[in-house]
CSV table of C-alpha atoms in Angstrom, one decimal:
chain,number,residue,atom,x,y,z
A,1,MET,CA,-40.2,52.1,49.5
A,2,GLY,CA,-36.8,53.9,49.4
A,3,SER,CA,-34.5,53.9,46.1
A,4,ALA,CA,-32.8,50.9,45.5
A,5,ASP,CA,-29.0,49.7,45.4
A,6,PRO,CA,-27.7,50.2,41.6
A,7,LEU,CA,-25.3,47.7,42.3
A,8,LEU,CA,-28.1,45.0,43.6
A,9,VAL,CA,-30.9,45.9,40.7
A,10,PRO,CA,-29.7,44.8,37.5
A,11,GLY,CA,-30.5,47.9,34.9
A,12,PRO,CA,-31.0,47.7,31.1
A,13,GLY,CA,-28.4,45.0,29.6
A,14,ARG,CA,-27.0,44.6,33.0
A,15,SER,CA,-27.3,41.5,35.5
A,16,LEU,CA,-27.3,41.0,39.2
A,17,VAL,CA,-24.2,39.2,39.0
A,18,SER,CA,-22.4,41.7,37.0
A,19,GLY,CA,-23.5,44.4,39.0
A,20,SER,CA,-22.4,43.0,42.3
A,21,ALA,CA,-19.0,41.8,41.0
A,22,PRO,CA,-16.8,44.7,42.4
A,23,LEU,CA,-18.3,44.0,45.9
A,24,LEU,CA,-18.3,40.0,45.6
A,25,PHE,CA,-14.4,40.6,44.6
A,26,ALA,CA,-13.9,42.7,47.8
A,27,LEU,CA,-15.1,40.8,50.3
A,28,PRO,CA,-12.8,38.0,50.5
A,29,LEU,CA,-10.4,40.6,51.5
A,30,LEU,CA,-12.4,42.8,54.3
A,31,LEU,CA,-13.3,39.5,55.8
A,32,THR,CA,-9.4,38.8,55.8
A,33,LEU,CA,-8.9,42.4,57.0
A,34,LEU,CA,-11.3,41.8,59.8
A,35,PHE,CA,-10.2,38.7,61.3
A,36,ALA,CA,-6.4,39.7,61.1
A,37,VAL,CA,-7.5,43.0,62.9
A,38,ARG,CA,-9.4,40.7,65.7
A,39,ARG,CA,-6.3,38.4,65.7
A,40,LEU,CA,-3.8,41.4,66.5
A,41,ARG,CA,-6.0,43.1,68.8
A,42,GLN,CA,-6.1,40.0,71.0
A,43,ARG,CA,-2.2,39.2,70.3
A,44,GLN,CA,-1.4,42.8,71.4
A,45,GLY,CA,-4.0,42.5,74.7
A,46,ASP,CA,-2.2,39.4,75.8
A,47,GLU,CA,0.9,41.0,75.5
A,48,ARG,CA,0.2,44.1,77.6
A,49,GLY,CA,-1.9,42.3,80.2
A,50,GLY,CA,-5.2,43.5,78.5
A,51,ALA,CA,-4.3,47.0,77.4
A,52,PRO,CA,-5.5,47.5,74.0
A,53,ALA,CA,-3.6,49.5,71.1
A,54,SER,CA,-5.7,52.1,69.5
A,55,PRO,CA,-8.1,51.2,66.4
A,56,GLU,CA,-5.5,53.2,64.3
A,57,GLN,CA,-2.2,51.1,65.3
A,58,PHE,CA,-4.5,47.9,64.8
A,59,ALA,CA,-5.6,48.3,61.6
A,60,PHE,CA,-2.4,49.7,60.2
A,61,ARG,CA,-0.4,46.7,61.5
A,62,ALA,CA,-3.2,44.4,60.5
A,63,LEU,CA,-3.2,46.4,56.8
A,64,GLU,CA,0.7,45.8,57.0
A,65,GLY,CA,0.8,42.3,57.4
A,66,THR,CA,-2.5,41.4,54.6
A,67,LEU,CA,-0.2,43.5,52.4
A,68,ARG,CA,2.6,41.3,53.3
A,69,GLU,CA,1.0,38.2,52.5
A,70,VAL,CA,-0.5,39.4,49.4
A,71,SER,CA,2.8,40.7,48.6
A,72,THR,CA,4.3,37.2,49.3
A,73,ALA,CA,1.6,35.3,47.4
A,74,ARG,CA,1.9,37.6,44.6
A,75,THR,CA,5.8,36.4,44.3
A,76,THR,CA,4.8,32.8,44.7
A,77,LEU,CA,1.7,33.3,41.4
A,78,GLN,CA,4.5,35.4,39.6
A,79,GLY,CA,7.3,32.7,39.8
A,80,GLU,CA,5.1,29.7,39.0
A,81,ARG,CA,3.9,31.8,36.0
A,82,ASP,CA,7.3,32.0,35.1
A,83,ARG,CA,8.4,28.3,35.4
A,84,ALA,CA,5.4,27.6,33.6
A,85,GLU,CA,6.3,29.9,30.7
A,86,ALA,CA,9.8,28.6,30.6
A,87,ARG,CA,8.6,25.5,30.5
A,88,ARG,CA,6.1,26.2,27.7
A,89,ARG,CA,9.4,27.5,25.8
A,90,GLN,CA,11.1,24.4,26.5
A,91,VAL,CA,8.5,22.8,24.8
A,92,GLU,CA,8.0,24.4,22.2
A,93,ARG,CA,11.7,24.3,21.6
A,94,LEU,CA,11.9,20.5,21.5
A,95,HIS,CA,9.2,20.5,19.6
A,96,SER,CA,10.8,22.7,16.9
A,97,LEU,CA,13.7,20.7,17.6
A,98,ILE,CA,12.3,17.1,16.6
A,99,LEU,CA,10.5,18.5,13.5
A,100,GLY,CA,13.5,20.1,12.1
A,101,SER,CA,15.5,17.1,13.0
A,102,ILE,CA,13.0,14.7,11.3
A,103,GLY,CA,14.1,13.6,7.5
A,104,SER,CA,10.6,13.5,6.3
A,105,GLY,CA,8.3,16.4,5.4
A,106,VAL,CA,5.6,17.5,7.8
A,107,VAL,CA,2.9,19.8,6.8
A,108,ALA,CA,-0.1,20.4,8.7
A,109,VAL,CA,-3.2,21.7,7.0
A,110,GLY,CA,-6.3,23.4,8.5
A,111,GLU,CA,-9.9,22.8,8.0
A,112,GLY,CA,-10.2,25.2,5.0
A,113,GLY,CA,-7.1,23.5,3.1
A,114,GLY,CA,-4.5,25.8,3.7
A,115,VAL,CA,-1.0,25.1,5.3
A,116,GLN,CA,-0.7,26.1,8.8
A,117,ALA,CA,2.9,24.8,9.4
A,118,ALA,CA,5.8,23.4,7.7
A,119,ASN,CA,8.7,21.7,9.1
A,120,PRO,CA,12.6,22.3,7.1
A,121,ALA,CA,12.6,19.0,5.4
A,122,ALA,CA,9.2,19.8,3.8
A,123,GLY,CA,10.8,22.8,2.1
A,124,GLU,CA,13.6,21.0,1.2
A,125,ILE,CA,11.6,18.3,-0.7
A,126,LEU,CA,9.8,20.5,-2.0
A,127,GLY,CA,12.1,23.0,-3.1
A,128,CYS,CA,11.2,26.0,-1.3
A,129,HIS,CA,11.5,28.0,2.4
A,130,PRO,CA,9.0,26.5,4.6
A,131,LEU,CA,7.9,29.4,5.2
A,132,THR,CA,6.7,30.3,2.2
A,133,LEU,CA,4.0,27.5,2.1
A,134,VAL,CA,2.7,28.7,5.2
A,135,GLY,CA,-0.9,30.3,4.6
A,136,ARG,CA,-0.9,29.1,0.7
A,137,PRO,CA,-3.5,26.8,0.0
A,138,LEU,CA,-2.3,23.1,-0.5
A,139,ALA,CA,-3.3,22.7,-3.9
A,140,GLU,CA,-1.3,25.7,-4.8
A,141,CYS,CA,1.8,23.6,-3.1
A,142,LEU,CA,1.1,20.5,-3.8
A,143,PRO,CA,-0.5,20.5,-7.0
A,144,THR,CA,-1.5,17.2,-7.1
A,145,PRO,CA,-5.4,16.1,-7.7
A,146,CYS,CA,-5.5,13.2,-6.2
A,147,LEU,CA,-3.7,14.2,-2.8
A,148,VAL,CA,-5.3,17.3,-2.5
A,149,GLU,CA,-8.9,14.7,-2.5
A,150,SER,CA,-7.0,12.6,-0.3
A,151,VAL,CA,-6.7,15.3,2.4
A,152,GLU,CA,-10.3,16.6,1.8
A,153,THR,CA,-11.2,12.8,2.7
A,154,VAL,CA,-9.4,13.0,5.9
A,155,LEU,CA,-10.4,16.6,6.8
A,156,ALA,CA,-14.2,14.9,6.0
A,157,THR,CA,-14.0,11.4,7.6
A,158,GLY,CA,-11.8,11.8,10.3
A,159,GLU,CA,-10.0,8.5,9.5
A,160,PRO,CA,-6.1,8.7,8.3
A,161,LEU,CA,-5.1,7.6,4.9
A,162,GLY,CA,-2.3,5.1,4.8
A,163,ARG,CA,1.0,5.4,2.7
A,164,GLN,CA,0.6,6.3,-1.0
A,165,GLU,CA,3.3,7.0,-3.5
A,166,VAL,CA,2.1,10.1,-5.7
A,167,ALA,CA,4.0,12.2,-8.5
A,168,VAL,CA,4.2,15.7,-7.5
A,169,VAL,CA,6.3,18.9,-9.3
A,170,THR,CA,8.2,20.9,-6.8
A,171,ALA,CA,8.8,24.6,-6.5
A,172,THR,CA,11.7,24.4,-8.7
A,173,GLY,CA,9.9,22.3,-11.5
A,174,ALA,CA,11.3,19.0,-10.7
A,175,ALA,CA,9.6,15.8,-10.6
A,176,ARG,CA,9.8,13.8,-7.8
A,177,TRP,CA,7.7,10.6,-6.2
A,178,LEU,CA,6.4,10.8,-2.6
A,179,GLY,CA,5.2,8.4,0.1
A,180,VAL,CA,2.7,10.3,1.7
A,181,SER,CA,0.9,9.4,4.8
A,182,ILE,CA,-2.2,11.8,6.0
A,183,SER,CA,-3.7,11.5,9.8
A,184,PRO,CA,-6.1,13.8,11.1
A,185,MET,CA,-5.3,16.9,13.3
A,186,ALA,CA,-7.7,17.0,16.5
A,187,ASP,CA,-8.3,19.7,18.2
A,188,ALA,CA,-8.7,19.8,22.6
A,189,ALA,CA,-12.5,18.7,21.9
A,190,GLY,CA,-11.4,16.1,19.9
A,191,ARG,CA,-12.7,17.2,16.4
A,192,THR,CA,-11.0,17.2,13.4
A,193,ALA,CA,-9.8,20.5,13.0
A,194,GLY,CA,-6.8,19.8,10.1
A,195,ALA,CA,-4.4,16.9,8.8
A,196,VAL,CA,-1.1,16.3,8.8
A,197,LEU,CA,0.7,15.0,6.0
A,198,LEU,CA,4.6,12.9,6.6
A,199,PHE,CA,6.0,12.3,3.6
A,200,SER,CA,9.1,11.3,2.1
A,201,ASP,CA,11.1,11.6,-1.1
A,202,LEU,CA,11.3,8.2,-2.7
A,203,THR,CA,12.6,9.4,-6.3
A,204,GLU,CA,16.0,8.0,-5.9
A,205,VAL,CA,13.9,4.6,-5.0
A,206,ARG,CA,12.1,4.8,-7.9
A,207,GLN,CA,14.8,5.2,-10.1
A,208,LEU,CA,16.6,2.5,-9.0
A,209,GLN,CA,13.2,0.5,-9.0
A,210,GLU,CA,13.2,1.1,-12.5
A,211,GLU,CA,16.6,0.4,-13.3
A,212,VAL,CA,16.4,-2.8,-11.8
A,213,GLU,CA,13.1,-3.5,-13.6
A,214,THR,CA,14.9,-2.5,-16.8
A,215,LYS,CA,17.8,-4.6,-16.4
A,216,ARG,CA,15.4,-7.8,-15.5
A,217,ARG,CA,13.6,-6.9,-18.6
A,218,LEU,CA,16.7,-7.1,-20.5
A,219,ALA,CA,17.8,-10.5,-18.9
A,220,SER,CA,14.4,-11.6,-19.6
A,221,MET,CA,14.6,-10.6,-23.0
A,222,GLY,CA,18.5,-12.1,-23.6
A,223,GLU,CA,16.9,-15.3,-22.0
A,224,MET,CA,14.0,-15.3,-24.5
A,225,VAL,CA,16.3,-14.6,-28.0
A,226,ALA,CA,18.4,-17.6,-26.4
A,227,ALA,CA,15.7,-19.8,-26.5
A,228,ILE,CA,14.5,-18.9,-29.8
A,229,VAL,CA,18.0,-19.1,-31.2
A,230,HIS,CA,18.1,-22.5,-29.8
A,231,GLU,CA,15.0,-24.2,-31.1
A,232,CYS,CA,15.0,-22.4,-34.5
A,233,ARG,CA,18.9,-23.5,-35.4
A,234,ASN,CA,17.2,-26.9,-34.0
A,235,GLY,CA,14.8,-26.6,-36.4
A,236,LEU,CA,16.7,-25.1,-39.3
A,237,GLY,CA,19.3,-27.8,-38.4
A,238,ALA,CA,16.7,-30.8,-39.1
A,239,MET,CA,15.4,-28.9,-42.4
A,240,GLY,CA,18.9,-28.5,-43.7
A,241,GLY,CA,19.4,-32.5,-43.4
A,242,TYR,CA,15.9,-33.0,-45.2
A,243,ALA,CA,17.1,-30.2,-47.9
A,244,ARG,CA,20.2,-32.4,-48.3
A,245,LEU,CA,18.7,-35.7,-48.8
A,246,LEU,CA,16.0,-34.0,-51.4
A,247,GLU,CA,19.5,-32.9,-53.6
A,248,ARG,CA,20.2,-37.1,-54.2
A,249,PRO,CA,19.2,-38.0,-57.3
A,250,GLU,CA,18.4,-41.4,-56.3
A,251,MET,CA,15.9,-40.8,-54.0
A,252,GLY,CA,12.3,-42.3,-54.4
A,253,GLU,CA,9.2,-40.4,-54.5
A,254,GLY,CA,7.9,-41.7,-51.4
A,255,GLU,CA,11.5,-40.6,-49.8
A,256,ARG,CA,11.1,-37.3,-51.4
A,257,ARG,CA,7.3,-36.9,-49.8
A,258,GLN,CA,8.8,-38.1,-46.4
A,259,ALA,CA,11.5,-35.5,-46.3
A,260,VAL,CA,9.1,-32.6,-47.7
A,261,GLY,CA,6.8,-33.6,-44.1
A,262,GLY,CA,10.0,-33.6,-41.9
A,263,ILE,CA,10.8,-30.1,-43.3
A,264,LEU,CA,6.9,-29.0,-43.1
A,265,GLU,CA,6.8,-30.4,-39.1
A,266,GLU,CA,10.3,-28.3,-38.3
A,267,ILE,CA,8.7,-25.5,-40.0
A,268,GLY,CA,5.5,-25.8,-37.7
A,269,ALA,CA,7.5,-26.2,-34.5
A,270,ILE,CA,9.6,-23.1,-35.2
A,271,GLU,CA,6.4,-21.4,-35.8
A,272,ALA,CA,4.9,-22.5,-32.3
A,273,VAL,CA,8.1,-21.3,-30.2
A,274,LEU,CA,7.4,-17.9,-32.0
A,275,ALA,CA,3.8,-17.9,-31.0
A,276,GLU,CA,4.4,-19.2,-27.3
A,277,CYS,CA,7.3,-16.2,-27.2
A,278,LEU,CA,4.9,-13.7,-28.7
A,279,ASP,CA,1.9,-14.9,-26.3
A,280,TYR,CA,4.5,-14.2,-23.3
A,281,VAL,CA,5.3,-10.7,-24.3
A,282,ARG,CA,2.7,-9.3,-25.9
A,283,PRO,CA,-0.7,-10.9,-23.3
A,284,ARG,CA,-4.4,-11.1,-25.2
A,285,PRO,CA,-7.2,-9.3,-23.2
A,286,VAL,CA,-9.5,-11.5,-21.3
A,287,ARG,CA,-12.6,-12.0,-24.0
A,288,ARG,CA,-15.4,-13.5,-21.4
A,289,GLY,CA,-17.8,-16.2,-22.5
A,290,GLU,CA,-19.5,-19.2,-20.7
A,291,VAL,CA,-16.9,-21.9,-21.0
A,292,ALA,CA,-17.8,-26.2,-20.5
A,293,LEU,CA,-14.5,-27.1,-18.9
A,294,GLY,CA,-16.0,-30.9,-19.1
A,295,LEU,CA,-16.1,-30.5,-23.3
A,296,LEU,CA,-13.0,-28.5,-23.0
A,297,ALA,CA,-10.9,-31.1,-21.4
A,298,GLN,CA,-11.8,-33.5,-23.6
A,299,GLU,CA,-11.2,-31.3,-26.6
A,300,VAL,CA,-7.7,-30.9,-25.4
A,301,ALA,CA,-7.2,-34.4,-24.3
A,302,ARG,CA,-7.6,-35.2,-27.8
A,303,ALA,CA,-5.4,-33.2,-29.4
A,304,VAL,CA,-2.2,-33.6,-27.2
A,305,ALA,CA,-2.7,-37.4,-27.5
A,306,ALA,CA,-2.9,-36.2,-31.4
A,307,ALA,CA,0.5,-34.8,-31.1
A,308,GLU,CA,2.1,-37.2,-28.8
A,309,PRO,CA,1.3,-40.5,-30.3
A,310,GLU,CA,2.4,-42.5,-27.2
A,311,ALA,CA,0.4,-40.2,-24.9
A,312,ALA,CA,-2.7,-41.7,-22.9
A,313,VAL,CA,-4.8,-38.5,-22.2
A,314,VAL,CA,-8.3,-39.2,-20.1
A,315,ALA,CA,-11.1,-36.0,-19.3
A,316,GLU,CA,-13.3,-36.7,-16.9
A,317,GLY,CA,-16.0,-34.3,-15.1
A,318,ASP,CA,-17.9,-31.5,-16.1
A,319,ALA,CA,-18.3,-27.8,-14.5
A,320,GLU,CA,-18.9,-24.3,-16.5
A,321,LEU,CA,-17.7,-20.9,-15.9
A,322,THR,CA,-17.2,-17.5,-17.4
A,323,GLY,CA,-14.0,-16.9,-19.2
A,324,ASP,CA,-11.4,-16.3,-22.5
A,325,ARG,CA,-12.4,-20.2,-23.7
A,326,GLU,CA,-9.1,-20.2,-26.4
A,327,GLN,CA,-7.1,-18.7,-23.6
A,328,LEU,CA,-8.2,-21.3,-20.9
A,329,ARG,CA,-7.4,-24.1,-23.6
A,330,GLN,CA,-3.8,-22.9,-24.6
A,331,ALA,CA,-3.1,-22.9,-20.5
A,332,LEU,CA,-4.9,-26.5,-20.1
A,333,VAL,CA,-2.8,-27.6,-22.9
A,334,ASN,CA,0.6,-26.5,-21.9
A,335,VAL,CA,-0.1,-28.4,-18.3
A,336,VAL,CA,-1.2,-31.4,-20.0
A,337,ARG,CA,1.5,-31.6,-22.7
A,338,ASN,CA,3.9,-31.2,-19.5
A,339,ALA,CA,2.8,-33.9,-17.7
A,340,VAL,CA,2.7,-36.3,-20.6
A,341,GLN,CA,6.4,-35.1,-21.7
A,342,ALA,CA,7.2,-35.8,-17.7
A,343,SER,CA,5.8,-39.3,-18.4
A,344,PRO,CA,6.7,-42.9,-19.3
A,345,PRO,CA,5.3,-43.9,-22.6
A,346,GLY,CA,1.9,-45.1,-22.4
A,347,ALA,CA,1.5,-43.8,-19.0
A,348,ALA,CA,-1.9,-42.3,-18.2
A,349,VAL,CA,-2.5,-38.8,-17.8
A,350,ARG,CA,-5.9,-37.8,-16.2
A,351,ILE,CA,-7.9,-34.3,-16.5
A,352,VAL,CA,-10.4,-34.2,-13.5
A,353,VAL,CA,-12.7,-31.5,-13.7
A,354,ARG,CA,-15.1,-31.0,-10.9
A,355,LYS,CA,-17.6,-28.1,-9.5
A,356,LEU,CA,-16.4,-26.8,-5.9
A,357,GLY,CA,-19.3,-24.6,-4.5
A,358,GLU,CA,-18.5,-21.0,-6.5
A,359,ALA,CA,-15.5,-22.0,-8.0
A,360,ALA,CA,-14.8,-24.7,-10.8
A,361,GLU,CA,-11.3,-27.0,-10.3
A,362,VAL,CA,-9.4,-28.6,-13.2
A,363,ALA,CA,-6.5,-31.3,-11.8
A,364,VAL,CA,-4.3,-32.7,-14.2
A,365,VAL,CA,-2.6,-35.8,-12.5
A,366,ASP,CA,0.3,-37.9,-14.1
A,367,ARG,CA,2.3,-40.3,-12.7
A,368,GLY,CA,5.8,-39.6,-14.0
A,369,ARG,CA,9.0,-38.9,-12.5
A,370,GLY,CA,7.7,-35.9,-10.6
A,371,MET,CA,10.0,-32.5,-9.3
A,372,SER,CA,11.9,-31.6,-6.5
A,373,GLU,CA,11.1,-28.7,-4.2
A,374,GLU,CA,13.3,-26.4,-5.9
A,375,GLU,CA,12.0,-27.7,-9.5
A,376,ARG,CA,8.5,-27.4,-7.8
A,377,GLY,CA,9.7,-23.5,-7.0
A,378,HIS,CA,10.7,-22.7,-10.5
A,379,LEU,CA,8.2,-24.1,-12.2
A,380,CYS,CA,6.2,-20.8,-13.4
A,381,ASP,CA,9.6,-19.2,-13.8
A,382,PRO,CA,10.0,-17.4,-17.3
A,383,PHE,CA,12.2,-19.7,-19.8
A,384,PHE,CA,12.9,-22.2,-16.5
A,385,THR,CA,13.2,-25.8,-18.5
A,386,THR,CA,14.5,-29.5,-17.3
A,387,ARG,CA,14.1,-31.0,-20.7
A,388,ALA,CA,16.7,-30.1,-23.8
A,389,ALA,CA,14.4,-28.7,-26.1
A,390,GLY,CA,11.5,-25.8,-25.3
A,391,THR,CA,11.4,-22.7,-24.2
A,392,GLY,CA,10.5,-22.7,-20.6
A,393,LEU,CA,7.8,-20.5,-21.0
A,394,GLY,CA,4.7,-22.8,-20.9
A,395,MET,CA,4.2,-22.4,-17.2
A,396,SER,CA,4.8,-19.0,-17.3
A,397,ILE,CA,2.2,-18.3,-20.0
A,398,VAL,CA,-0.3,-20.6,-17.8
A,399,LYS,CA,0.0,-18.8,-14.4
A,400,ARG,CA,-0.3,-15.3,-16.2
A,401,ILE,CA,-3.8,-16.7,-17.7
A,402,VAL,CA,-4.9,-18.2,-14.7
A,403,ALA,CA,-4.6,-14.6,-12.8
A,404,ALA,CA,-6.3,-13.0,-15.5
A,405,HIS,CA,-9.1,-15.1,-14.9
A,406,GLY,CA,-8.8,-14.7,-11.0
A,407,GLY,CA,-7.8,-18.2,-10.4
A,408,GLN,CA,-5.4,-20.0,-8.3
A,409,LEU,CA,-2.3,-22.3,-9.4
A,410,GLU,CA,-1.1,-25.0,-7.3
A,411,VAL,CA,1.2,-27.8,-7.6
A,412,GLU,CA,1.8,-30.8,-5.7
A,413,SER,CA,4.7,-33.3,-6.5
A,414,ALA,CA,7.5,-35.3,-5.1
A,415,ALA,CA,10.6,-36.5,-7.0
A,416,GLY,CA,9.6,-39.9,-8.3
A,417,GLN,CA,5.6,-40.1,-7.2
A,418,GLY,CA,4.3,-38.2,-9.9
A,419,SER,CA,2.8,-34.3,-10.2
A,420,THR,CA,-1.0,-33.1,-9.8
A,421,VAL,CA,-1.6,-29.2,-11.3
A,422,ARG,CA,-4.3,-27.8,-9.8
A,423,ILE,CA,-6.4,-24.8,-11.0
A,424,LEU,CA,-9.4,-23.2,-9.3
A,425,PHE,CA,-11.2,-20.9,-11.0
A,426,PRO,CA,-14.6,-18.8,-9.6
A,427,VAL,CA,-17.3,-19.5,-11.6
A,428,GLU,CA,-18.4,-16.1,-12.4
A,429,VAL,CA,-14.9,-13.9,-13.6
A,430,ALA,CA,-14.8,-10.5,-12.1
C-alpha cells in the first residue's frame, strides 16, 4: 500500500474534516475558475470562427474575470457590513437617548448581583455618577436588605415583582423614598440573565402625604376637642343648675337627693364622653375568646332598655364566634343606641343573630326616621352626627372594631323607612 494523503487521514488530535478544510475551501473557487475558462474559450472560439486562443490567454482572462467578480462581491459585502454597523450604532444611540431621557432610574443587575448599567436618572436619584455604580454589588449601591432580597427573588424565579416603596440612603447620605419595580432580564435563549430595576423618587410625594395626614389629624383632633368641650359644657351647665338649687335653704331632703342624683348623672355622661374619645384615639388590642352572640345580644338589649326607659329592644337568634367580647359588646351597644335614638318612643328595635355558613351575622333593625343617601355615606365618619348631643364617634368606633375582627359593615336605609345595620363576622377570627 502507498503512503496515505496527510490531508485525508486524521492524525493524533486531528479530524478528517479539519484536515481537509483548505481543500474544501478552495474547491468552489477551482470549479468556478474551470467553468469560467471553458465559457470564455467557447465564446472566443465562436468569435474567431473556431480558432481558440492559447491556454495562457484563456486562463489569464478567466482569472481576471473571476477576480473582478470576487472584488465586486467583496465590495457589496463590505457595504452591507458597513450599513449593518451603522444601523447597530444608530440603535445603540437611540437606546442611549431613550435611557437618558427617562426621568425614572434604570439599573441593570447581572446574575451575580453586580450592577451592569445605569442611566443618568439613576445616578441623579442616588446622588452619584451612573458610571460609579457599574461593576459594584447592588447591595453596596442600594444598601436596603428588602430590595436586595427582592432582586434575588426575581433572579431565582424569573418572575417580575410589582411596585414597592422602600426607604434608601443615597451616596450623599440623604434619605429618600423610592417606588421600585423589578423585572427579569432574559438572554437570547430565554434564560434569566439578570434583572432590571425601574425606580422613581417619591420623597416629595411622601412628604406631601405626611403633611396632609398631619393636617388631617390636627383637624380631627380639633373636632374631637370641640365635641368634648360641647358635651362637657352641657354637663357642667346642668351641674351648675343643680348646685344652685342645693344652695337654697328651703329645699327639702327629697329635692336635695334629686339634685345630687342629677349631678352624678351628668358626671357619668361626661365620663362616658371622655371614655369614647379615648377609645377612638387609643384602640385596644383584640383579646380573642369564644363569644355567644345570642347571649351578648340579649345582654345589650337589657342594658340599652335600662338606659333608655322608652326603648323596646328585643334580641333573637344565636351564633358563636371567636373574638373580643368586650369590644363586640361596645360595638353592638353603639349600633343599638343609635337605632333607639332614631326611633319614635316605644318603637321596637330588633337584634337578629344568625349563622350564615362560616360567618355570623348580627342585624340591628329599626323603623325610625331612616337616613338619606348623603347621611348614609357619612355614617362612619368621625364626629359625624345628626343629633345635637353626642360626639359622633360611636359608628367610627364600630367600624374599627368590626374591621379588627375581619368583619364587614353594611347599612340599608332610606328616609322615612327605618334602617338596618348588618355586621358580618367570620366565625374564626384571623
